[in-house]
Amino acid sequence: DADVTQTPRNRITKTGKRIMLECSQTKGHDRMYWYRQDPGLGLQLIYYSFDVKDINKGEISDGYSVSRQAQAKFSLSLESAIPNQTALYFCATSDFSGELFFGEGSRLTVL
Amino acid sequence: QKEVEQDPGPLSVPEGAIVSLNCTYSNSAFQYFMWYRQYSRKGPELLMYTYSSGNKEDGRFTAQVDKSSKYISLFIRDSQPSDSATYLCAMSARSGGGNKLTFGTGTQLKVEL
């Protein structure tokens, strides 16, 4: 089983719908992250959390929210999806060293 | 201008070739430099990690940092079809924080038989 698991792996939705992407990890790391990957833009940080009570905005947090339900679970929500949120989303974890361990990604298409 | 520039490719080479992948950056505070490899439909995985200037070798891979030129490179010797992937450079001014990383856009590499 993967150390960092993302669900769903693929999702097609319509403008205005609420979407939740879920992430769970078995690496025992306190730090969790949500990134977005777009062609030509690379990986951009949306939100990050260093422990269950800590939530921080990244560089592109507008239109997104997160919930850290437990040390091992970190979910990303789009309250009202729009087409320019069509992208590949990655959850990642790290320990204090900073090396990131990524999930396999969730491909979201907003029509 | 982006803080980190990386040629997107695609770069196509024959098996056995030496590959050079490069990134330039503008932030002189960057001290920690990483290369991540991303296979198709997978998440990135850390390939090389270097601190400050100099070279670091790991098998067929060599990471080189030239802070005076704000330029980093990843060399792959005796390239194999299994090296076909997108290579992302990443860098930060501090250690330990995934939130502090700035990524390049990635270079797509194809190694052909």
PDB file of C-alpha atoms in Angstrom:
ATOM      1  CA  ASP A   1       0.000   0.000   0.000  1.00  0.00           C
ATOM      2  CA  ALA A   2       1.111   3.546  -0.718  1.00  0.00           C
ATOM      3  CA  ASP A   3       2.466   5.606   2.164  1.00  0.00           C
ATOM      4  CA  VAL A   4       0.461   8.637   1.032  1.00  0.00           C
ATOM      5  CA  THR A   5      -2.964   7.845  -0.382  1.00  0.00           C
ATOM      6  CA  GLN A   6      -5.169  10.294  -2.208  1.00  0.00           C
ATOM      7  CA  THR A   7      -8.844   9.855  -3.087  1.00  0.00           C
ATOM      8  CA  PRO A   8     -10.340  10.221  -5.581  1.00  0.00           C
ATOM      9  CA  ARG A   9      -7.632   9.752  -8.217  1.00  0.00           C
ATOM     10  CA  ASN A  10      -9.802  11.306 -10.902  1.00  0.00           C
ATOM     11  CA  ARG A  11     -12.868  13.507 -10.645  1.00  0.00           C
ATOM     12  CA  ILE A  12     -14.943  15.397 -13.162  1.00  0.00           C
ATOM     13  CA  THR A  13     -17.373  17.931 -11.784  1.00  0.00           C
ATOM     14  CA  LYS A  14     -19.352  20.989 -12.789  1.00  0.00           C
ATOM     15  CA  THR A  15     -18.878  24.642 -12.000  1.00  0.00           C
ATOM     16  CA  GLY A  16     -20.310  25.563  -8.620  1.00  0.00           C
ATOM     17  CA  LYS A  17     -20.121  22.100  -7.084  1.00  0.00           C
ATOM     18  CA  ARG A  18     -18.397  21.412  -3.772  1.00  0.00           C
ATOM     19  CA  ILE A  19     -15.490  19.009  -4.026  1.00  0.00           C
ATOM     20  CA  MET A  20     -13.376  17.343  -1.358  1.00  0.00           C
ATOM     21  CA  LEU A  21     -10.056  15.659  -1.997  1.00  0.00           C
ATOM     22  CA  GLU A  22      -8.822  13.416   0.769  1.00  0.00           C
ATOM     23  CA  CYS A  23      -5.358  12.422   1.836  1.00  0.00           C
ATOM     24  CA  SER A  24      -4.193   9.879   4.370  1.00  0.00           C
ATOM     25  CA  GLN A  25      -0.671   8.822   5.280  1.00  0.00           C
ATOM     26  CA  THR A  26       1.044   6.001   7.093  1.00  0.00           C
ATOM     27  CA  LYS A  27       4.485   7.606   7.312  1.00  0.00           C
ATOM     28  CA  GLY A  28       3.858   9.000  10.783  1.00  0.00           C
ATOM     29  CA  HIS A  29       4.810  12.519   9.685  1.00  0.00           C
ATOM     30  CA  ASP A  30       3.381  15.575  11.406  1.00  0.00           C
ATOM     31  CA  ARG A  31       3.721  17.847   8.376  1.00  0.00           C
ATOM     32  CA  MET A  32       1.253  17.633   5.506  1.00  0.00           C
ATOM     33  CA  TYR A  33       0.818  19.737   2.384  1.00  0.00           C
ATOM     34  CA  TRP A  34      -1.490  20.269  -0.558  1.00  0.00           C
ATOM     35  CA  TYR A  35       0.046  21.280  -3.880  1.00  0.00           C
ATOM     36  CA  ARG A  36      -1.413  22.037  -7.258  1.00  0.00           C
ATOM     37  CA  GLN A  37       0.456  21.199 -10.482  1.00  0.00           C
ATOM     38  CA  ASP A  38      -0.291  22.917 -13.771  1.00  0.00           C
ATOM     39  CA  PRO A  39       1.643  22.628 -17.042  1.00  0.00           C
ATOM     40  CA  GLY A  40       4.148  25.465 -17.299  1.00  0.00           C
ATOM     41  CA  LEU A  41       3.618  26.534 -13.678  1.00  0.00           C
ATOM     42  CA  GLY A  42       5.110  23.701 -11.717  1.00  0.00           C
ATOM     43  CA  LEU A  43       4.043  22.843  -8.179  1.00  0.00           C
ATOM     44  CA  GLN A  44       2.353  25.557  -6.166  1.00  0.00           C
ATOM     45  CA  LEU A  45       1.605  25.265  -2.458  1.00  0.00           C
ATOM     46  CA  ILE A  46      -2.067  25.668  -1.505  1.00  0.00           C
ATOM     47  CA  TYR A  47      -2.099  24.917   2.243  1.00  0.00           C
ATOM     48  CA  TYR A  48       0.123  23.224   4.781  1.00  0.00           C
ATOM     49  CA  SER A  49      -0.184  21.921   8.308  1.00  0.00           C
ATOM     50  CA  PHE A  50       2.610  21.160  10.762  1.00  0.00           C
ATOM     51  CA  ASP A  51       0.340  19.438  13.276  1.00  0.00           C
ATOM     52  CA  VAL A  52      -3.334  18.818  13.912  1.00  0.00           C
ATOM     53  CA  LYS A  53      -3.948  22.290  15.348  1.00  0.00           C
ATOM     54  CA  ASP A  54      -1.836  24.140  12.799  1.00  0.00           C
ATOM     55  CA  ILE A  55      -3.179  25.268   9.399  1.00  0.00           C
ATOM     56  CA  ASN A  56      -1.367  27.737   7.156  1.00  0.00           C
ATOM     57  CA  LYS A  57      -2.094  29.277   3.781  1.00  0.00           C
ATOM     58  CA  GLY A  58       0.292  28.709   0.946  1.00  0.00           C
ATOM     59  CA  GLU A  59       0.856  30.880  -2.110  1.00  0.00           C
ATOM     60  CA  ILE A  60      -2.463  30.083  -3.848  1.00  0.00           C
ATOM     61  CA  SER A  61      -5.060  29.434  -1.109  1.00  0.00           C
ATOM     62  CA  ASP A  62      -7.923  31.535  -2.510  1.00  0.00           C
ATOM     63  CA  GLY A  63     -10.913  29.347  -3.380  1.00  0.00           C
ATOM     64  CA  TYR A  64      -9.662  26.437  -1.249  1.00  0.00           C
ATOM     65  CA  SER A  65     -10.016  25.313   2.350  1.00  0.00           C
ATOM     66  CA  VAL A  66      -8.521  22.436   4.302  1.00  0.00           C
ATOM     67  CA  SER A  67      -9.224  20.310   7.333  1.00  0.00           C
ATOM     68  CA  ARG A  68      -6.700  18.345   9.367  1.00  0.00           C
ATOM     69  CA  GLN A  69      -8.888  15.674  10.911  1.00  0.00           C
ATOM     70  CA  ALA A  70      -6.043  13.717  12.484  1.00  0.00           C
ATOM     71  CA  GLN A  71      -2.277  13.434  12.252  1.00  0.00           C
ATOM     72  CA  ALA A  72      -2.720  11.083   9.327  1.00  0.00           C
ATOM     73  CA  LYS A  73      -5.548  12.855   7.481  1.00  0.00           C
ATOM     74  CA  PHE A  74      -5.592  16.145   5.597  1.00  0.00           C
ATOM     75  CA  SER A  75      -8.410  17.039   3.212  1.00  0.00           C
ATOM     76  CA  LEU A  76      -8.709  19.807   0.632  1.00  0.00           C
ATOM     77  CA  SER A  77     -12.065  21.357  -0.259  1.00  0.00           C
ATOM     78  CA  LEU A  78     -13.228  23.490  -3.126  1.00  0.00           C
ATOM     79  CA  GLU A  79     -16.423  25.105  -1.868  1.00  0.00           C
ATOM     80  CA  SER A  80     -17.611  26.193  -5.308  1.00  0.00           C
ATOM     81  CA  ALA A  81     -15.445  24.770  -8.062  1.00  0.00           C
ATOM     82  CA  ILE A  82     -14.559  26.872 -11.106  1.00  0.00           C
ATOM     83  CA  PRO A  83     -12.947  25.797 -14.396  1.00  0.00           C
ATOM     84  CA  ASN A  84      -9.546  27.360 -13.634  1.00  0.00           C
ATOM     85  CA  GLN A  85      -9.260  24.966 -10.686  1.00  0.00           C
ATOM     86  CA  THR A  86      -8.873  22.164 -13.198  1.00  0.00           C
ATOM     87  CA  ALA A  87      -5.459  20.751 -12.296  1.00  0.00           C
ATOM     88  CA  LEU A  88      -3.515  17.879 -10.803  1.00  0.00           C
ATOM     89  CA  TYR A  89      -3.512  18.045  -6.998  1.00  0.00           C
ATOM     90  CA  PHE A  90      -0.879  16.430  -4.811  1.00  0.00           C
ATOM     91  CA  CYS A  91      -0.837  15.752  -1.116  1.00  0.00           C
ATOM     92  CA  ALA A  92       2.593  15.438   0.490  1.00  0.00           C
ATOM     93  CA  THR A  93       4.072  14.772   3.899  1.00  0.00           C
ATOM     94  CA  SER A  94       7.433  15.494   5.465  1.00  0.00           C
ATOM     95  CA  ASP A  95       9.299  15.104   8.704  1.00  0.00           C
ATOM     96  CA  PHE A  96      11.617  17.770  10.151  1.00  0.00           C
ATOM     97  CA  SER A  97      14.184  17.144   7.376  1.00  0.00           C
ATOM     98  CA  GLY A  98      11.830  18.642   4.816  1.00  0.00           C
ATOM     99  CA  GLU A  99      12.023  15.814   2.274  1.00  0.00           C
ATOM    100  CA  LEU A 100       8.593  15.641   0.702  1.00  0.00           C
ATOM    101  CA  PHE A 101       6.768  12.357   0.136  1.00  0.00           C
ATOM    102  CA  PHE A 102       4.005  12.761  -2.410  1.00  0.00           C
ATOM    103  CA  GLY A 103       0.823  10.869  -3.104  1.00  0.00           C
ATOM    104  CA  GLU A 104       0.001   9.771  -6.629  1.00  0.00           C
ATOM    105  CA  GLY A 105      -2.179  12.776  -7.319  1.00  0.00           C
ATOM    106  CA  SER A 106      -5.842  13.610  -7.848  1.00  0.00           C
ATOM    107  CA  ARG A 107      -6.764  14.846 -11.297  1.00  0.00           C
ATOM    108  CA  LEU A 108      -9.677  17.281 -11.087  1.00  0.00           C
ATOM    109  CA  THR A 109     -11.605  18.565 -14.085  1.00  0.00           C
ATOM    110  CA  VAL A 110     -14.160  21.327 -13.597  1.00  0.00           C
ATOM    111  CA  LEU A 111     -16.518  21.778 -16.530  1.00  0.00           C
TER     112      LEU A 111
ATOM    113  CA  GLN B   1      10.474  36.767 -13.958  1.00  0.00           C
ATOM    114  CA  LYS B   2      10.083  33.509 -12.059  1.00  0.00           C
ATOM    115  CA  GLU B   3      12.341  32.829  -9.103  1.00  0.00           C
ATOM    116  CA  VAL B   4      13.321  29.478 -10.617  1.00  0.00           C
ATOM    117  CA  GLU B   5      13.608  28.890 -14.352  1.00  0.00           C
ATOM    118  CA  GLN B   6      13.725  25.448 -15.907  1.00  0.00           C
ATOM    119  CA  ASP B   7      13.612  24.482 -19.571  1.00  0.00           C
ATOM    120  CA  PRO B   8      10.443  22.395 -20.001  1.00  0.00           C
ATOM    121  CA  GLY B   9      11.819  20.274 -22.822  1.00  0.00           C
ATOM    122  CA  PRO B  10      10.872  17.722 -23.968  1.00  0.00           C
ATOM    123  CA  LEU B  11      14.407  16.415 -24.167  1.00  0.00           C
ATOM    124  CA  SER B  12      14.903  13.223 -26.153  1.00  0.00           C
ATOM    125  CA  VAL B  13      18.191  11.306 -26.001  1.00  0.00           C
ATOM    126  CA  PRO B  14      19.406   7.858 -27.057  1.00  0.00           C
ATOM    127  CA  GLU B  15      20.062   5.203 -24.461  1.00  0.00           C
ATOM    128  CA  GLY B  16      23.541   5.523 -22.991  1.00  0.00           C
ATOM    129  CA  ALA B  17      23.779   9.279 -23.520  1.00  0.00           C
ATOM    130  CA  ILE B  18      24.874  11.746 -20.850  1.00  0.00           C
ATOM    131  CA  VAL B  19      21.979  13.999 -19.917  1.00  0.00           C
ATOM    132  CA  SER B  20      22.306  17.488 -18.468  1.00  0.00           C
ATOM    133  CA  LEU B  21      19.281  19.079 -16.816  1.00  0.00           C
ATOM    134  CA  ASN B  22      19.514  22.639 -15.550  1.00  0.00           C
ATOM    135  CA  CYS B  23      17.819  25.299 -13.468  1.00  0.00           C
ATOM    136  CA  THR B  24      18.643  28.928 -12.897  1.00  0.00           C
ATOM    137  CA  TYR B  25      17.401  30.987  -9.994  1.00  0.00           C
ATOM    138  CA  SER B  26      17.347  34.593  -8.896  1.00  0.00           C
ATOM    139  CA  ASN B  27      17.106  34.387  -5.084  1.00  0.00           C
ATOM    140  CA  SER B  28      20.625  34.486  -3.650  1.00  0.00           C
ATOM    141  CA  ALA B  29      19.289  33.257  -0.289  1.00  0.00           C
ATOM    142  CA  PHE B  30      18.677  29.752  -1.651  1.00  0.00           C
ATOM    143  CA  GLN B  31      21.052  27.282  -0.016  1.00  0.00           C
ATOM    144  CA  TYR B  32      19.283  23.933  -0.253  1.00  0.00           C
ATOM    145  CA  PHE B  33      18.820  22.368  -3.661  1.00  0.00           C
ATOM    146  CA  MET B  34      16.865  19.312  -4.633  1.00  0.00           C
ATOM    147  CA  TRP B  35      15.993  17.305  -7.693  1.00  0.00           C
ATOM    148  CA  TYR B  36      12.716  15.405  -7.788  1.00  0.00           C
ATOM    149  CA  ARG B  37      11.839  12.792 -10.410  1.00  0.00           C
ATOM    150  CA  GLN B  38       8.234  12.386 -11.490  1.00  0.00           C
ATOM    151  CA  TYR B  39       7.102   9.438 -13.556  1.00  0.00           C
ATOM    152  CA  SER B  40       3.936   9.727 -15.605  1.00  0.00           C
ATOM    153  CA  ARG B  41       0.797   9.526 -13.437  1.00  0.00           C
ATOM    154  CA  LYS B  42       2.859   9.466 -10.248  1.00  0.00           C
ATOM    155  CA  GLY B  43       3.869  11.942  -7.585  1.00  0.00           C
ATOM    156  CA  PRO B  44       7.379  13.409  -7.497  1.00  0.00           C
ATOM    157  CA  GLU B  45      10.050  11.592  -5.481  1.00  0.00           C
ATOM    158  CA  LEU B  46      13.284  13.011  -4.133  1.00  0.00           C
ATOM    159  CA  LEU B  47      16.297  12.054  -6.233  1.00  0.00           C
ATOM    160  CA  MET B  48      19.133  14.276  -5.016  1.00  0.00           C
ATOM    161  CA  TYR B  49      19.632  16.770  -2.185  1.00  0.00           C
ATOM    162  CA  THR B  50      22.574  19.163  -1.913  1.00  0.00           C
ATOM    163  CA  TYR B  51      23.506  21.992   0.372  1.00  0.00           C
ATOM    164  CA  SER B  52      25.372  25.096  -0.813  1.00  0.00           C
ATOM    165  CA  SER B  53      27.849  24.815  -3.688  1.00  0.00           C
ATOM    166  CA  GLY B  54      29.692  21.837  -5.086  1.00  0.00           C
ATOM    167  CA  ASN B  55      28.957  18.403  -6.482  1.00  0.00           C
ATOM    168  CA  LYS B  56      27.194  15.373  -5.103  1.00  0.00           C
ATOM    169  CA  GLU B  57      27.266  11.988  -6.768  1.00  0.00           C
ATOM    170  CA  ASP B  58      24.913   9.047  -6.340  1.00  0.00           C
ATOM    171  CA  GLY B  59      25.397   6.220  -8.789  1.00  0.00           C
ATOM    172  CA  ARG B  60      24.720   7.477 -12.309  1.00  0.00           C
ATOM    173  CA  PHE B  61      23.441  10.824 -11.002  1.00  0.00           C
ATOM    174  CA  THR B  62      25.495  13.911 -10.182  1.00  0.00           C
ATOM    175  CA  ALA B  63      24.030  17.122  -8.798  1.00  0.00           C
ATOM    176  CA  GLN B  64      26.058  20.290  -9.242  1.00  0.00           C
ATOM    177  CA  VAL B  65      25.458  23.673  -7.648  1.00  0.00           C
ATOM    178  CA  ASP B  66      27.133  26.908  -8.727  1.00  0.00           C
ATOM    179  CA  LYS B  67      25.875  29.594  -6.372  1.00  0.00           C
ATOM    180  CA  SER B  68      28.007  32.311  -7.952  1.00  0.00           C
ATOM    181  CA  SER B  69      26.144  31.804 -11.218  1.00  0.00           C
ATOM    182  CA  LYS B  70      22.836  30.868  -9.535  1.00  0.00           C
ATOM    183  CA  TYR B  71      22.770  27.699 -11.600  1.00  0.00           C
ATOM    184  CA  ILE B  72      22.196  24.066 -10.706  1.00  0.00           C
ATOM    185  CA  SER B  73      22.527  20.964 -12.836  1.00  0.00           C
ATOM    186  CA  LEU B  74      21.654  17.298 -12.722  1.00  0.00           C
ATOM    187  CA  PHE B  75      23.785  14.971 -14.838  1.00  0.00           C
ATOM    188  CA  ILE B  76      22.665  11.471 -15.694  1.00  0.00           C
ATOM    189  CA  ARG B  77      25.358   9.135 -17.039  1.00  0.00           C
ATOM    190  CA  ASP B  78      24.607   6.078 -19.162  1.00  0.00           C
ATOM    191  CA  SER B  79      20.966   7.084 -19.407  1.00  0.00           C
ATOM    192  CA  GLN B  80      18.377   4.302 -19.477  1.00  0.00           C
ATOM    193  CA  PRO B  81      14.792   4.148 -20.744  1.00  0.00           C
ATOM    194  CA  SER B  82      13.754   3.876 -17.080  1.00  0.00           C
ATOM    195  CA  ASP B  83      15.121   7.417 -16.599  1.00  0.00           C
ATOM    196  CA  SER B  84      12.301   8.728 -18.801  1.00  0.00           C
ATOM    197  CA  ALA B  85      10.400  11.066 -16.505  1.00  0.00           C
ATOM    198  CA  THR B  86       9.921  14.713 -15.646  1.00  0.00           C
ATOM    199  CA  TYR B  87      12.688  16.174 -13.480  1.00  0.00           C
ATOM    200  CA  LEU B  88      11.808  19.013 -11.132  1.00  0.00           C
ATOM    201  CA  CYS B  89      14.359  21.189  -9.420  1.00  0.00           C
ATOM    202  CA  ALA B  90      13.443  22.675  -6.055  1.00  0.00           C
ATOM    203  CA  MET B  91      15.248  25.005  -3.704  1.00  0.00           C
ATOM    204  CA  SER B  92      14.885  26.828  -0.413  1.00  0.00           C
ATOM    205  CA  ALA B  93      16.675  29.252   1.832  1.00  0.00           C
ATOM    206  CA  ARG B  94      16.075  27.152   4.941  1.00  0.00           C
ATOM    207  CA  SER B  95      16.155  23.473   5.682  1.00  0.00           C
ATOM    208  CA  GLY B  96      13.305  21.447   7.036  1.00  0.00           C
ATOM    209  CA  GLY B  97      10.315  23.212   5.576  1.00  0.00           C
ATOM    210  CA  GLY B  98       8.423  21.821   2.657  1.00  0.00           C
ATOM    211  CA  ASN B  99       6.469  25.045   2.769  1.00  0.00           C
ATOM    212  CA  LYS B 100       9.640  26.944   1.936  1.00  0.00           C
ATOM    213  CA  LEU B 101      10.379  25.167  -1.327  1.00  0.00           C
ATOM    214  CA  THR B 102      10.263  26.875  -4.710  1.00  0.00           C
ATOM    215  CA  PHE B 103       9.904  24.424  -7.589  1.00  0.00           C
ATOM    216  CA  GLY B 104      10.927  24.704 -11.201  1.00  0.00           C
ATOM    217  CA  THR B 105       8.352  23.805 -13.819  1.00  0.00           C
ATOM    218  CA  GLY B 106      10.072  20.520 -14.682  1.00  0.00           C
ATOM    219  CA  THR B 107      11.960  19.148 -17.686  1.00  0.00           C
ATOM    220  CA  GLN B 108      10.458  16.176 -19.491  1.00  0.00           C
ATOM    221  CA  LEU B 109      13.116  13.628 -20.462  1.00  0.00           C
ATOM    222  CA  LYS B 110      12.685  10.699 -22.828  1.00  0.00           C
ATOM    223  CA  VAL B 111      15.445   8.137 -23.216  1.00  0.00           C
ATOM    224  CA  GLU B 112      14.968   6.116 -26.365  1.00  0.00           C
ATOM    225  CA  LEU B 113      16.207   2.620 -27.181  1.00  0.00           C
TER     226      LEU B 113
END
